[in-house]
């Protein structure tokens, strides 16, 4: 059985892949084939070379200045960055962008690729490492097996795969020109199969353009790891957001692999989960079977991971609803009892102007008289309270 890993393009969102890869390795996964587009090609190459130390250094320290010259946070509104002053960062970037050919000056990115390839002998990798780029013009998808490239060619083809035109310039190699492989194949699962994989894990990022060939996502021998929360802009190197995406990738991977459970939060299962889920379902039946069916349908609308109608899914969706109501941190792993304690702690805090549902839920703990006129959510609150705290 040969395992493959297909890594998406997505610029600064690639920290999510780093977090997911950490979870995969800690779970004992090893790969015979890796394919990647754009930032996925860079992450994949470091993984194929067993250089997680370099991947760690990149994602725990990378800034916009490591990628382009005179860059800024492109996720910010133009009013935050625009300036007519000649020596402003905006004007410097604009001059650089229009200097020779359209596209930012990616000299720092070239250096980062070169530095991270130092000492890596691609010809002797134990893993098949394939990358995707597109020809320009024409946008025809092309595949390159790094193991078969000349050592001096590797950095050029990695840059070609990362050339997200028109933000970055077209990359020229010899007489051919290339742009980012993401224009035709964001998550190259099909390429993994072409290289001999029997089962593939795909890691998707929220990038532009959106993933193509999504029919591969639904194959029985494919496991998809997809963001459970918004990742932000793929051209924003905001440190806080990158750190969140690293954590999110780790947690989402554990859920996708079946190690943990959750929809928008991440729970490690224990003996209490099954019994509490059954108790929660019995509490719901006090309001009638039709209410339970309606409640699950409403809570699971849009759900991708907890969409199967069972007691555990119903319980966790209701628990997540209240966790979100009280603003619990979604970028960490929880035990059921731990989340219960945190909800109690949040419900105990004084809130000068709580919304009606917060006030009602708090009143359940302190025997007050919360005024919440939505019987549907009031019933859900009662169910959860009676399950966890009575």
GROMACS .gro file of C-alpha atoms in nm:
model
  390
    1UNK     CA    1   0.000   0.000   0.000
    2UNK     CA    2   0.151   0.331  -0.111
    3UNK     CA    3   0.035   0.653   0.051
    4UNK     CA    4   0.037   0.984  -0.134
    5UNK     CA    5   0.007   1.342  -0.006
    6UNK     CA    6  -0.129   1.620  -0.230
    7UNK     CA    7  -0.058   1.974  -0.111
    8UNK     CA    8  -0.253   2.279  -0.225
    9UNK     CA    9  -0.126   2.615  -0.332
   10UNK     CA   10  -0.226   2.914  -0.122
   11UNK     CA   11   0.063   3.150  -0.045
   12UNK     CA   12   0.075   3.255   0.319
   13UNK     CA   13  -0.196   3.000   0.403
   14UNK     CA   14   0.067   2.729   0.366
   15UNK     CA   15   0.122   2.739   0.742
   16UNK     CA   16  -0.200   2.536   0.761
   17UNK     CA   17  -0.023   2.259   0.567
   18UNK     CA   18   0.268   2.273   0.810
   19UNK     CA   19   0.031   2.222   1.102
   20UNK     CA   20  -0.153   1.939   0.924
   21UNK     CA   21   0.175   1.767   0.831
   22UNK     CA   22   0.280   1.776   1.198
   23UNK     CA   23  -0.042   1.595   1.288
   24UNK     CA   24   0.009   1.339   1.009
   25UNK     CA   25   0.363   1.260   1.120
   26UNK     CA   26   0.264   1.235   1.486
   27UNK     CA   27  -0.009   0.988   1.383
   28UNK     CA   28   0.254   0.770   1.214
   29UNK     CA   29   0.185   0.848   0.849
   30UNK     CA   30   0.469   0.815   0.597
   31UNK     CA   31   0.440   0.893   0.228
   32UNK     CA   32   0.577   0.725  -0.083
   33UNK     CA   33   0.452   1.002  -0.312
   34UNK     CA   34   0.408   1.376  -0.254
   35UNK     CA   35   0.272   1.627  -0.504
   36UNK     CA   36   0.237   2.000  -0.457
   37UNK     CA   37   0.128   2.319  -0.623
   38UNK     CA   38   0.286   2.656  -0.541
   39UNK     CA   39   0.346   2.678  -0.164
   40UNK     CA   40   0.246   2.311  -0.151
   41UNK     CA   41   0.541   2.235  -0.377
   42UNK     CA   42   0.778   2.407  -0.132
   43UNK     CA   43   0.630   2.240   0.176
   44UNK     CA   44   0.623   1.905  -0.004
   45UNK     CA   45   0.987   1.926  -0.107
   46UNK     CA   46   1.098   1.989   0.252
   47UNK     CA   47   0.883   1.702   0.375
   48UNK     CA   48   1.017   1.469   0.104
   49UNK     CA   49   1.371   1.562   0.212
   50UNK     CA   50   1.286   1.502   0.580
   51UNK     CA   51   1.369   1.864   0.659
   52UNK     CA   52   1.083   1.949   0.894
   53UNK     CA   53   1.328   2.169   1.082
   54UNK     CA   54   1.343   2.401   0.782
   55UNK     CA   55   0.967   2.398   0.734
   56UNK     CA   56   0.927   2.487   1.102
   57UNK     CA   57   1.171   2.778   1.070
   58UNK     CA   58   0.991   2.913   0.763
   59UNK     CA   59   0.642   2.909   0.911
   60UNK     CA   60   0.736   3.028   1.258
   61UNK     CA   61   0.923   3.333   1.127
   62UNK     CA   62   0.817   3.420   0.769
   63UNK     CA   63   0.715   3.779   0.688
   64UNK     CA   64   0.617   3.958   0.369
   65UNK     CA   65   0.977   4.079   0.338
   66UNK     CA   66   1.087   3.716   0.297
   67UNK     CA   67   0.870   3.691  -0.014
   68UNK     CA   68   0.866   4.023  -0.203
   69UNK     CA   69   1.049   4.354  -0.198
   70UNK     CA   70   0.866   4.652  -0.040
   71UNK     CA   71   0.560   4.439   0.034
   72UNK     CA   72   0.278   4.511   0.275
   73UNK     CA   73  -0.032   4.336   0.407
   74UNK     CA   74  -0.242   4.300   0.092
   75UNK     CA   75  -0.545   4.196   0.297
   76UNK     CA   76  -0.578   4.548   0.437
   77UNK     CA   77  -0.816   4.795   0.267
   78UNK     CA   78  -0.644   5.018   0.012
   79UNK     CA   79  -0.712   5.317   0.238
   80UNK     CA   80  -0.466   5.169   0.491
   81UNK     CA   81  -0.178   5.140   0.246
   82UNK     CA   82  -0.230   5.394  -0.033
   83UNK     CA   83   0.005   5.693  -0.038
   84UNK     CA   84   0.118   5.947  -0.297
   85UNK     CA   85   0.448   6.012  -0.119
   86UNK     CA   86   0.738   5.910  -0.340
   87UNK     CA   87   0.929   5.732  -0.063
   88UNK     CA   88   0.622   5.554   0.083
   89UNK     CA   89   0.611   5.174   0.083
   90UNK     CA   90   0.308   5.180  -0.146
   91UNK     CA   91   0.484   5.387  -0.413
   92UNK     CA   92   0.804   5.182  -0.384
   93UNK     CA   93   0.605   4.864  -0.433
   94UNK     CA   94   0.415   5.013  -0.729
   95UNK     CA   95   0.737   5.116  -0.903
   96UNK     CA   96   0.886   4.773  -0.838
   97UNK     CA   97   0.571   4.600  -0.965
   98UNK     CA   98   0.572   4.793  -1.295
   99UNK     CA   99   0.950   4.814  -1.343
  100UNK     CA  100   1.025   4.547  -1.604
  101UNK     CA  101   0.731   4.314  -1.633
  102UNK     CA  102   0.407   4.309  -1.439
  103UNK     CA  103   0.460   4.144  -1.102
  104UNK     CA  104   0.617   4.203  -0.763
  105UNK     CA  105   0.993   4.176  -0.712
  106UNK     CA  106   1.024   3.822  -0.575
  107UNK     CA  107   1.400   3.832  -0.515
  108UNK     CA  108   1.349   3.738  -0.145
  109UNK     CA  109   1.136   3.438  -0.244
  110UNK     CA  110   1.409   3.318  -0.479
  111UNK     CA  111   1.658   3.341  -0.194
  112UNK     CA  112   1.427   3.157   0.046
  113UNK     CA  113   1.383   2.873  -0.205
  114UNK     CA  114   1.758   2.852  -0.267
  115UNK     CA  115   1.846   2.860   0.105
  116UNK     CA  116   1.597   2.585   0.190
  117UNK     CA  117   1.724   2.360  -0.090
  118UNK     CA  118   2.082   2.380   0.031
  119UNK     CA  119   2.225   2.033   0.087
  120UNK     CA  120   1.916   1.851  -0.044
  121UNK     CA  121   1.999   1.588  -0.307
  122UNK     CA  122   1.670   1.555  -0.498
  123UNK     CA  123   1.802   1.263  -0.706
  124UNK     CA  124   1.829   1.049  -0.393
  125UNK     CA  125   1.500   1.137  -0.224
  126UNK     CA  126   1.326   0.829  -0.086
  127UNK     CA  127   0.994   0.986  -0.186
  128UNK     CA  128   0.865   1.069  -0.534
  129UNK     CA  129   0.817   1.448  -0.532
  130UNK     CA  130   0.606   1.598  -0.810
  131UNK     CA  131   0.516   1.963  -0.865
  132UNK     CA  132   0.265   2.141  -1.088
  133UNK     CA  133   0.317   2.454  -1.298
  134UNK     CA  134   0.132   2.611  -1.592
  135UNK     CA  135   0.278   2.730  -1.921
  136UNK     CA  136   0.229   3.093  -2.018
  137UNK     CA  137   0.052   3.191  -2.230
  138UNK     CA  138  -0.199   2.912  -2.268
  139UNK     CA  139  -0.214   2.802  -1.902
  140UNK     CA  140  -0.146   2.439  -1.986
  141UNK     CA  141  -0.083   2.220  -1.683
  142UNK     CA  142   0.261   2.057  -1.667
  143UNK     CA  143   0.407   1.811  -1.415
  144UNK     CA  144   0.769   1.787  -1.306
  145UNK     CA  145   0.921   1.509  -1.097
  146UNK     CA  146   1.188   1.677  -0.887
  147UNK     CA  147   1.377   1.348  -0.852
  148UNK     CA  148   1.453   1.360  -1.226
  149UNK     CA  149   1.551   1.727  -1.255
  150UNK     CA  150   1.909   1.847  -1.261
  151UNK     CA  151   2.007   1.994  -0.920
  152UNK     CA  152   2.043   2.344  -1.067
  153UNK     CA  153   1.693   2.324  -1.218
  154UNK     CA  154   1.501   2.247  -0.898
  155UNK     CA  155   1.488   2.603  -0.763
  156UNK     CA  156   1.370   2.734  -1.102
  157UNK     CA  157   1.080   2.491  -1.133
  158UNK     CA  158   0.978   2.547  -0.771
  159UNK     CA  159   0.968   2.921  -0.843
  160UNK     CA  160   0.764   2.851  -1.158
  161UNK     CA  161   0.507   2.658  -0.953
  162UNK     CA  162   0.490   2.953  -0.709
  163UNK     CA  163   0.457   3.231  -0.967
  164UNK     CA  164   0.103   3.342  -0.884
  165UNK     CA  165   0.061   3.573  -1.181
  166UNK     CA  166  -0.039   3.858  -1.195
  167UNK     CA  167   0.067   3.921  -0.833
  168UNK     CA  168   0.406   3.765  -0.912
  169UNK     CA  169   0.583   3.791  -1.248
  170UNK     CA  170   0.586   3.521  -1.513
  171UNK     CA  171   0.878   3.282  -1.455
  172UNK     CA  172   1.105   3.208  -1.751
  173UNK     CA  173   1.305   2.886  -1.779
  174UNK     CA  174   1.497   2.861  -2.102
  175UNK     CA  175   1.260   2.941  -2.388
  176UNK     CA  176   0.944   2.861  -2.189
  177UNK     CA  177   0.744   3.077  -1.951
  178UNK     CA  178   0.546   2.956  -1.651
  179UNK     CA  179   0.291   3.072  -1.395
  180UNK     CA  180   0.148   2.920  -1.077
  181UNK     CA  181   0.020   2.563  -1.113
  182UNK     CA  182  -0.286   2.661  -0.912
  183UNK     CA  183  -0.446   2.807  -1.224
  184UNK     CA  184  -0.521   2.451  -1.333
  185UNK     CA  185  -0.463   2.213  -1.041
  186UNK     CA  186  -0.468   2.351  -0.686
  187UNK     CA  187  -0.472   2.011  -0.511
  188UNK     CA  188  -0.290   1.764  -0.740
  189UNK     CA  189  -0.448   1.441  -0.618
  190UNK     CA  190  -0.462   1.299  -0.970
  191UNK     CA  191  -0.086   1.348  -1.005
  192UNK     CA  192  -0.035   1.148  -0.684
  193UNK     CA  193  -0.220   0.855  -0.840
  194UNK     CA  194  -0.020   0.892  -1.162
  195UNK     CA  195   0.298   0.856  -0.957
  196UNK     CA  196   0.178   0.529  -0.804
  197UNK     CA  197  -0.011   0.616  -0.486
  198UNK     CA  198  -0.293   0.380  -0.380
  199UNK     CA  199  -0.439   0.611  -0.116
  200UNK     CA  200  -0.404   0.988  -0.100
  201UNK     CA  201  -0.442   1.251   0.168
  202UNK     CA  202  -0.521   1.592   0.017
  203UNK     CA  203  -0.476   1.920   0.202
  204UNK     CA  204  -0.695   2.202   0.072
  205UNK     CA  205  -0.643   2.575   0.132
  206UNK     CA  206  -0.892   2.861   0.089
  207UNK     CA  207  -0.718   3.021  -0.203
  208UNK     CA  208  -0.784   3.167  -0.547
  209UNK     CA  209  -0.864   3.015  -0.784
  210UNK     CA  210  -1.067   2.756  -0.589
  211UNK     CA  211  -0.969   2.391  -0.627
  212UNK     CA  212  -1.039   2.221  -0.956
  213UNK     CA  213  -1.092   1.845  -1.011
  214UNK     CA  214  -1.300   1.823  -0.694
  215UNK     CA  215  -1.436   1.488  -0.808
  216UNK     CA  216  -1.117   1.340  -0.662
  217UNK     CA  217  -1.210   1.475  -0.317
  218UNK     CA  218  -1.498   1.227  -0.299
  219UNK     CA  219  -1.310   0.910  -0.390
  220UNK     CA  220  -1.315   0.634  -0.121
  221UNK     CA  221  -0.934   0.615  -0.122
  222UNK     CA  222  -0.892   0.990  -0.064
  223UNK     CA  223  -0.893   1.165   0.275
  224UNK     CA  224  -0.940   1.542   0.255
  225UNK     CA  225  -0.814   1.786   0.517
  226UNK     CA  226  -0.997   2.115   0.469
  227UNK     CA  227  -1.009   2.437   0.676
  228UNK     CA  228  -1.294   2.442   0.927
  229UNK     CA  229  -1.261   2.820   0.964
  230UNK     CA  230  -1.177   3.121   0.751
  231UNK     CA  231  -0.802   3.138   0.686
  232UNK     CA  232  -0.771   3.500   0.577
  233UNK     CA  233  -0.596   3.626   0.264
  234UNK     CA  234  -0.333   3.417   0.085
  235UNK     CA  235  -0.125   3.734   0.035
  236UNK     CA  236  -0.137   3.843   0.399
  237UNK     CA  237   0.162   3.751   0.618
  238UNK     CA  238   0.001   3.869   0.940
  239UNK     CA  239   0.186   3.680   1.215
  240UNK     CA  240  -0.122   3.619   1.430
  241UNK     CA  241  -0.316   3.473   1.137
  242UNK     CA  242  -0.030   3.247   1.028
  243UNK     CA  243   0.000   3.110   1.384
  244UNK     CA  244  -0.376   3.046   1.392
  245UNK     CA  245  -0.361   2.863   1.060
  246UNK     CA  246  -0.078   2.640   1.186
  247UNK     CA  247  -0.292   2.543   1.485
  248UNK     CA  248  -0.601   2.501   1.266
  249UNK     CA  249  -0.419   2.270   1.025
  250UNK     CA  250  -0.306   2.050   1.313
  251UNK     CA  251  -0.655   2.028   1.464
  252UNK     CA  252  -0.839   1.980   1.133
  253UNK     CA  253  -0.601   1.701   1.037
  254UNK     CA  254  -0.673   1.514   1.361
  255UNK     CA  255  -1.046   1.538   1.295
  256UNK     CA  256  -1.010   1.433   0.929
  257UNK     CA  257  -0.808   1.128   1.036
  258UNK     CA  258  -1.077   1.028   1.287
  259UNK     CA  259  -0.849   1.081   1.587
  260UNK     CA  260  -1.062   1.369   1.717
  261UNK     CA  261  -1.418   1.487   1.654
  262UNK     CA  262  -1.586   1.819   1.594
  263UNK     CA  263  -1.721   2.060   1.332
  264UNK     CA  264  -1.584   2.405   1.417
  265UNK     CA  265  -1.408   2.294   1.735
  266UNK     CA  266  -1.183   1.995   1.808
  267UNK     CA  267  -1.257   1.739   2.082
  268UNK     CA  268  -1.054   1.437   2.187
  269UNK     CA  269  -1.300   1.153   2.250
  270UNK     CA  270  -1.322   0.982   2.587
  271UNK     CA  271  -1.551   0.741   2.767
  272UNK     CA  272  -1.779   1.023   2.875
  273UNK     CA  273  -1.863   1.134   2.520
  274UNK     CA  274  -2.087   0.844   2.423
  275UNK     CA  275  -2.280   0.841   2.751
  276UNK     CA  276  -2.326   1.220   2.750
  277UNK     CA  277  -2.443   1.209   2.389
  278UNK     CA  278  -2.708   0.951   2.478
  279UNK     CA  279  -2.818   1.157   2.778
  280UNK     CA  280  -2.837   1.467   2.556
  281UNK     CA  281  -3.059   1.282   2.306
  282UNK     CA  282  -3.293   1.167   2.588
  283UNK     CA  283  -3.317   1.526   2.711
  284UNK     CA  284  -3.417   1.628   2.359
  285UNK     CA  285  -3.693   1.369   2.342
  286UNK     CA  286  -3.864   1.548   2.633
  287UNK     CA  287  -3.956   1.810   2.372
  288UNK     CA  288  -4.068   1.547   2.120
  289UNK     CA  289  -3.912   1.353   1.833
  290UNK     CA  290  -4.013   1.621   1.582
  291UNK     CA  291  -3.815   1.880   1.779
  292UNK     CA  292  -3.507   1.655   1.784
  293UNK     CA  293  -3.523   1.606   1.406
  294UNK     CA  294  -3.576   1.976   1.345
  295UNK     CA  295  -3.296   2.071   1.585
  296UNK     CA  296  -3.041   1.837   1.428
  297UNK     CA  297  -3.134   1.954   1.078
  298UNK     CA  298  -3.090   2.317   1.180
  299UNK     CA  299  -2.765   2.266   1.372
  300UNK     CA  300  -2.611   2.056   1.094
  301UNK     CA  301  -2.695   2.298   0.811
  302UNK     CA  302  -2.367   2.363   0.633
  303UNK     CA  303  -2.182   2.104   0.843
  304UNK     CA  304  -1.914   1.907   0.660
  305UNK     CA  305  -1.767   1.694   0.936
  306UNK     CA  306  -2.063   1.629   1.170
  307UNK     CA  307  -2.329   1.571   0.907
  308UNK     CA  308  -2.427   1.213   0.998
  309UNK     CA  309  -2.739   1.209   1.213
  310UNK     CA  310  -2.634   1.038   1.535
  311UNK     CA  311  -2.631   1.121   1.905
  312UNK     CA  312  -2.264   1.223   1.918
  313UNK     CA  313  -2.296   1.465   1.626
  314UNK     CA  314  -2.611   1.621   1.775
  315UNK     CA  315  -2.448   1.667   2.114
  316UNK     CA  316  -2.125   1.816   1.979
  317UNK     CA  317  -2.306   2.056   1.745
  318UNK     CA  318  -2.515   2.185   2.035
  319UNK     CA  319  -2.205   2.212   2.257
  320UNK     CA  320  -2.019   2.401   1.984
  321UNK     CA  321  -2.314   2.638   1.946
  322UNK     CA  322  -2.284   2.747   2.310
  323UNK     CA  323  -1.903   2.749   2.297
  324UNK     CA  324  -1.927   2.991   2.005
  325UNK     CA  325  -2.190   3.196   2.189
  326UNK     CA  326  -1.944   3.253   2.474
  327UNK     CA  327  -1.646   3.304   2.244
  328UNK     CA  328  -1.435   3.003   2.344
  329UNK     CA  329  -1.102   2.975   2.161
  330UNK     CA  330  -1.147   2.750   1.853
  331UNK     CA  331  -0.772   2.709   1.800
  332UNK     CA  332  -0.713   2.446   2.067
  333UNK     CA  333  -0.807   2.090   2.151
  334UNK     CA  334  -1.072   2.029   2.417
  335UNK     CA  335  -1.197   1.752   2.636
  336UNK     CA  336  -1.575   1.749   2.691
  337UNK     CA  337  -1.542   1.816   3.064
  338UNK     CA  338  -1.285   2.089   2.999
  339UNK     CA  339  -1.519   2.272   2.764
  340UNK     CA  340  -1.797   2.238   3.018
  341UNK     CA  341  -1.582   2.405   3.284
  342UNK     CA  342  -1.486   2.684   3.046
  343UNK     CA  343  -1.849   2.752   2.958
  344UNK     CA  344  -1.933   2.772   3.330
  345UNK     CA  345  -1.645   3.015   3.377
  346UNK     CA  346  -1.763   3.234   3.091
  347UNK     CA  347  -2.124   3.219   3.208
  348UNK     CA  348  -2.007   3.335   3.552
  349UNK     CA  349  -1.850   3.654   3.421
  350UNK     CA  350  -2.041   3.976   3.455
  351UNK     CA  351  -2.164   4.107   3.122
  352UNK     CA  352  -2.314   4.455   3.135
  353UNK     CA  353  -2.526   4.409   2.824
  354UNK     CA  354  -2.552   4.038   2.744
  355UNK     CA  355  -2.766   3.931   2.452
  356UNK     CA  356  -3.088   3.750   2.539
  357UNK     CA  357  -2.956   3.397   2.483
  358UNK     CA  358  -2.641   3.459   2.687
  359UNK     CA  359  -2.855   3.598   2.968
  360UNK     CA  360  -3.088   3.299   2.956
  361UNK     CA  361  -2.805   3.045   2.956
  362UNK     CA  362  -2.639   3.221   3.249
  363UNK     CA  363  -2.967   3.214   3.439
  364UNK     CA  364  -2.973   2.833   3.416
  365UNK     CA  365  -2.663   2.822   3.638
  366UNK     CA  366  -2.770   3.089   3.883
  367UNK     CA  367  -3.144   3.015   3.900
  368UNK     CA  368  -3.228   3.357   3.767
  369UNK     CA  369  -3.511   3.449   3.535
  370UNK     CA  370  -3.357   3.496   3.194
  371UNK     CA  371  -3.596   3.642   2.938
  372UNK     CA  372  -3.533   3.464   2.610
  373UNK     CA  373  -3.836   3.437   2.386
  374UNK     CA  374  -3.703   3.188   2.132
  375UNK     CA  375  -3.837   2.849   2.247
  376UNK     CA  376  -3.625   2.656   1.995
  377UNK     CA  377  -3.290   2.775   2.128
  378UNK     CA  378  -3.421   2.784   2.483
  379UNK     CA  379  -3.493   2.410   2.454
  380UNK     CA  380  -3.143   2.349   2.316
  381UNK     CA  381  -2.994   2.541   2.608
  382UNK     CA  382  -3.197   2.337   2.855
  383UNK     CA  383  -3.088   2.012   2.688
  384UNK     CA  384  -2.721   2.099   2.712
  385UNK     CA  385  -2.744   2.230   3.065
  386UNK     CA  386  -2.930   1.920   3.188
  387UNK     CA  387  -2.680   1.694   3.010
  388UNK     CA  388  -2.360   1.846   3.141
  389UNK     CA  389  -2.444   2.006   3.473
  390UNK     CA  390  -2.737   1.824   3.633
   0.00000   0.00000   0.00000
